[in-house]
Amino acid sequence: MLPMMMAMNLRAYLLSAVSRANRKLNPDAVMIAGRRAAAQYSGCDAVVIDAAGLFDPYRCEMFGVKDYKNVRIYDILLYSAAVVIKAGGPLAEAFTKVIGGTKDILPPVKNLHYEERLGLTGLIYNQTVLFGNRQLLVNHNVEVPVKAEEDRYLRDGRKIVYLAVENKLAAMFVIGYAPDTRVAPYIKTLQKQGVKLLVRTWDSNITEELITDLFDLKAGSVKILSAGAGRIFMRYKNRVRHQAPATVVHGGSLLSTLRAVCACIGLDFTARFGEVLQIILACAGLAAYTVFALMPSRGIPGVMLVVLFYALCAMLLWLAGRLKKTF
């Protein structure tokens, strides 16, 4: 009778943990189907994400523009905004503000291509447009300013990005990046669990060092994907599947993705801890029963004593279910 009661105790414990987690997660469009789903996703070694979700687009800013008088300022603003907005990412909102939010005035961008850790190239009105770091311009034979001029603006975490049109240096933008504080605790949780972040980006300023500094992570916990790997990721990310097993469901945002993974880690820990505790309690119950049986003066434990022990086990499992919260 006692083993069956203990098994029921564990089952109730697991169902309660999953139900409690889903009550917190469901308002944010996240759902975990059960113990197996949590175990499956808690064992991941890495999470592949888009860099855009790591930053708060409304706090990423453009602090200034240096015009090199080779291209009309009107074209500088339109070309840079067109490239950035089409590529997407954390700077899209800042460049949308530059053009007053009127995207229908932007010129069409063709053949947009990301050169790994350098920046973007594309065609606007059959003119070659470069948007990236100084090495991108050097690689395309564009004359760049001396490094000392660039270094004057590199303070308080600010970064530099250049625009060139038809092999002529057009402008230097001074920009700043701000992390999304909502995702920060979940990223820290993943780091503690040894889960690496694989980040897809088109932005030459978004590096492993920038992310680890902004989120206070350990070196080696973040890896920027190569351009080819980033394209594969986006292809899978944007692919529509009409049928899929509903083991873990989330809303598609980075926040809901990270919450789902962290919740699986927390649930799996809770389940494993409960199983270990169940074994310990079962052994303790068996040992106590044996002691009573071998002591003639005590006799076999009565039903009331067994029920009290069962209640103690239930209380300990209930408390154990509230030990680890990662979501």
XYZ file of C-alpha atoms in Angstrom, residues 4-273:
270
model
C 1.480 2.860 -4.312
C 0.687 5.881 -2.151
C 4.240 7.181 -2.640
C 3.936 6.773 -6.417
C 0.668 8.711 -6.367
C 2.420 11.354 -4.297
C 5.156 11.761 -6.916
C 2.672 11.879 -9.786
C 0.676 14.576 -8.017
C 3.904 16.439 -7.312
C 4.938 16.426 -10.991
C 1.483 17.424 -12.227
C 1.361 20.229 -9.690
C 4.792 21.534 -10.757
C 3.834 21.566 -14.455
C 0.449 23.147 -13.731
C 1.990 25.827 -11.525
C 4.592 26.650 -14.173
C 1.998 26.918 -16.933
C -0.178 29.252 -14.868
C 2.743 31.690 -14.837
C 3.756 31.090 -18.435
C 0.411 30.984 -20.259
C -0.250 34.772 -20.098
C 2.970 35.215 -22.118
C 1.943 32.609 -24.725
C 4.212 29.873 -23.326
C 3.142 26.321 -22.537
C 5.018 23.163 -21.500
C 3.192 19.911 -22.196
C 4.652 17.907 -19.334
C 7.601 16.252 -17.645
C 9.007 14.682 -20.829
C 8.913 17.979 -22.700
C 10.767 19.714 -19.884
C 13.411 16.972 -19.808
C 13.851 17.139 -23.598
C 14.488 20.895 -23.743
C 16.361 21.274 -20.463
C 19.229 19.226 -21.886
C 20.031 21.675 -24.691
C 23.625 22.869 -25.021
C 22.906 26.060 -26.972
C 20.101 28.414 -27.959
C 20.195 30.100 -31.377
C 18.735 33.607 -31.340
C 18.496 36.771 -33.415
C 20.515 39.672 -32.006
C 17.563 42.043 -32.481
C 15.810 40.486 -29.492
C 18.719 41.151 -27.144
C 18.421 44.923 -27.371
C 15.752 47.470 -26.517
C 15.040 49.160 -29.879
C 13.585 52.228 -28.165
C 16.766 52.825 -26.145
C 19.277 52.191 -28.943
C 20.216 55.677 -30.085
C 21.952 57.624 -32.780
C 24.054 60.292 -31.070
C 25.302 62.091 -34.141
C 26.241 62.059 -37.818
C 29.466 63.350 -39.366
C 28.905 64.401 -42.982
C 31.934 64.115 -45.292
C 30.287 66.317 -47.970
C 30.567 63.675 -50.694
C 26.846 62.820 -50.770
C 23.779 64.963 -50.167
C 22.694 64.808 -46.508
C 19.156 63.965 -47.661
C 20.487 60.900 -49.498
C 22.664 59.948 -46.528
C 19.659 59.760 -44.241
C 17.435 57.958 -46.743
C 20.056 55.424 -47.891
C 21.204 54.531 -44.400
C 17.641 54.199 -43.119
C 16.634 52.094 -46.123
C 19.490 49.633 -45.576
C 19.078 49.368 -41.797
C 15.286 49.025 -41.829
C 15.337 46.381 -44.538
C 17.986 44.393 -42.662
C 16.115 44.726 -39.374
C 17.842 44.623 -36.016
C 18.211 46.842 -32.956
C 19.004 50.015 -34.928
C 15.887 49.923 -37.107
C 13.810 52.018 -34.700
C 16.536 54.649 -34.290
C 16.826 55.105 -38.077
C 13.040 55.129 -38.427
C 12.984 58.165 -36.133
C 15.555 59.899 -38.366
C 13.125 59.838 -41.289
C 10.169 60.816 -39.135
C 8.617 57.353 -39.250
C 7.631 57.716 -42.913
C 8.934 54.506 -44.466
C 7.191 54.949 -47.815
C 9.765 57.597 -48.813
C 12.620 55.082 -48.586
C 14.310 53.981 -51.815
C 14.250 50.267 -52.687
C 17.307 48.249 -51.645
C 18.429 45.375 -53.873
C 20.969 42.592 -53.411
C 21.361 43.291 -49.685
C 24.207 41.145 -48.403
C 25.947 40.781 -45.040
C 29.712 40.455 -45.041
C 30.748 38.598 -41.910
C 31.741 40.922 -39.043
C 32.032 43.812 -41.502
C 28.555 45.075 -42.387
C 26.064 45.343 -45.232
C 26.359 45.915 -48.965
C 23.504 46.593 -51.353
C 22.288 48.515 -54.382
C 20.120 51.645 -54.295
C 19.262 53.158 -57.672
C 22.090 51.002 -59.102
C 24.566 52.655 -56.731
C 26.663 50.454 -54.467
C 25.959 51.249 -50.821
C 28.157 50.110 -47.939
C 27.043 50.276 -44.303
C 29.441 48.873 -41.718
C 32.802 49.269 -40.015
C 35.988 50.808 -41.375
C 37.335 47.416 -42.489
C 34.313 46.979 -44.786
C 35.182 50.243 -46.492
C 38.880 49.325 -46.737
C 37.973 46.005 -48.353
C 35.964 47.893 -50.982
C 38.728 50.438 -51.656
C 36.956 53.352 -49.970
C 39.195 55.931 -48.336
C 38.532 56.079 -44.597
C 39.389 58.726 -41.980
C 42.333 58.212 -39.664
C 41.643 55.945 -36.688
C 42.227 58.798 -34.234
C 39.207 60.644 -35.625
C 37.040 57.608 -35.003
C 38.432 57.057 -31.502
C 37.299 60.532 -30.400
C 33.701 59.311 -30.376
C 34.260 55.918 -28.744
C 33.240 56.718 -25.193
C 30.466 55.537 -22.845
C 30.078 52.368 -24.888
C 29.287 54.196 -28.118
C 30.100 52.613 -31.473
C 30.860 53.827 -34.993
C 29.326 52.774 -38.288
C 30.100 54.204 -41.749
C 28.055 54.807 -44.870
C 29.691 54.869 -48.295
C 28.009 55.382 -51.674
C 29.705 54.518 -54.963
C 33.138 54.212 -53.338
C 32.813 57.625 -51.666
C 32.741 58.007 -47.899
C 29.373 59.600 -47.097
C 28.957 59.686 -43.332
C 29.996 58.377 -39.948
C 27.233 57.570 -37.449
C 27.786 57.511 -33.691
C 25.393 55.014 -32.136
C 24.720 53.354 -28.804
C 23.196 49.990 -27.885
C 20.972 49.277 -24.883
C 20.189 45.754 -23.637
C 16.627 44.559 -23.154
C 16.407 44.241 -19.377
C 13.459 41.826 -19.663
C 15.586 39.061 -21.197
C 18.683 39.664 -19.040
C 17.738 37.358 -16.107
C 16.929 34.473 -18.452
C 20.227 34.874 -20.286
C 22.025 34.754 -16.932
C 20.111 31.578 -16.047
C 21.181 29.921 -19.290
C 24.791 30.876 -18.648
C 24.670 29.312 -15.173
C 23.340 26.112 -16.739
C 26.185 26.035 -19.270
C 23.911 26.838 -22.234
C 25.719 28.860 -24.911
C 24.049 31.667 -26.894
C 24.532 31.441 -30.660
C 23.661 34.871 -32.050
C 22.729 35.761 -35.610
C 23.373 39.382 -36.605
C 24.117 41.615 -39.602
C 25.551 44.386 -37.419
C 29.347 44.613 -37.345
C 29.226 46.261 -33.905
C 27.379 43.369 -32.282
C 30.201 41.110 -31.158
C 30.740 38.527 -28.446
C 32.485 41.188 -26.367
C 29.610 43.686 -26.665
C 26.996 41.127 -25.581
C 29.037 39.723 -22.699
C 29.743 43.262 -21.442
C 26.156 44.489 -21.671
C 24.693 41.396 -19.984
C 27.625 40.755 -17.602
C 28.277 37.257 -18.956
C 31.361 35.079 -18.829
C 33.712 35.065 -21.786
C 32.953 32.156 -24.103
C 29.234 31.990 -23.287
C 28.291 33.831 -26.527
C 29.185 32.996 -30.122
C 28.325 35.101 -33.173
C 27.149 32.908 -36.051
C 28.894 33.064 -39.392
C 27.018 34.718 -42.257
C 26.188 31.323 -43.785
C 24.977 29.849 -40.498
C 22.897 32.963 -39.910
C 21.137 32.530 -43.255
C 20.379 28.880 -42.451
C 18.970 29.912 -39.071
C 16.691 32.534 -40.645
C 15.504 30.039 -43.243
C 14.446 27.597 -40.540
C 13.072 30.369 -38.328
C 10.801 31.713 -41.065
C 9.697 28.315 -42.364
C 6.043 27.492 -41.702
C 5.265 23.995 -40.443
C 1.617 22.989 -40.701
C 2.035 20.149 -38.204
C 4.409 19.771 -35.266
C 4.336 18.047 -31.862
C 3.136 20.527 -29.230
C 5.707 19.699 -26.562
C 6.794 23.261 -25.797
C 4.891 26.209 -27.293
C 5.916 29.872 -27.198
C 4.872 33.115 -28.860
C 7.920 33.454 -31.117
C 9.582 36.404 -29.387
C 13.012 36.023 -27.824
C 11.550 36.676 -24.373
C 8.998 33.871 -24.680
C 11.644 31.542 -26.152
C 14.042 32.127 -23.265
C 11.250 31.825 -20.702
C 10.239 28.487 -22.208
C 13.781 27.088 -22.094
C 14.422 28.371 -18.565
C 11.081 26.969 -17.401
C 12.024 23.567 -18.826
C 15.330 23.721 -16.943
C 13.543 24.616 -13.728
C 10.872 21.949 -14.148
C 13.387 19.253 -14.967
C 15.387 20.124 -11.849
C 12.211 20.065 -9.770
C 11.196 16.680 -11.208
C 14.618 15.114 -10.681
C 14.843 16.477 -7.162
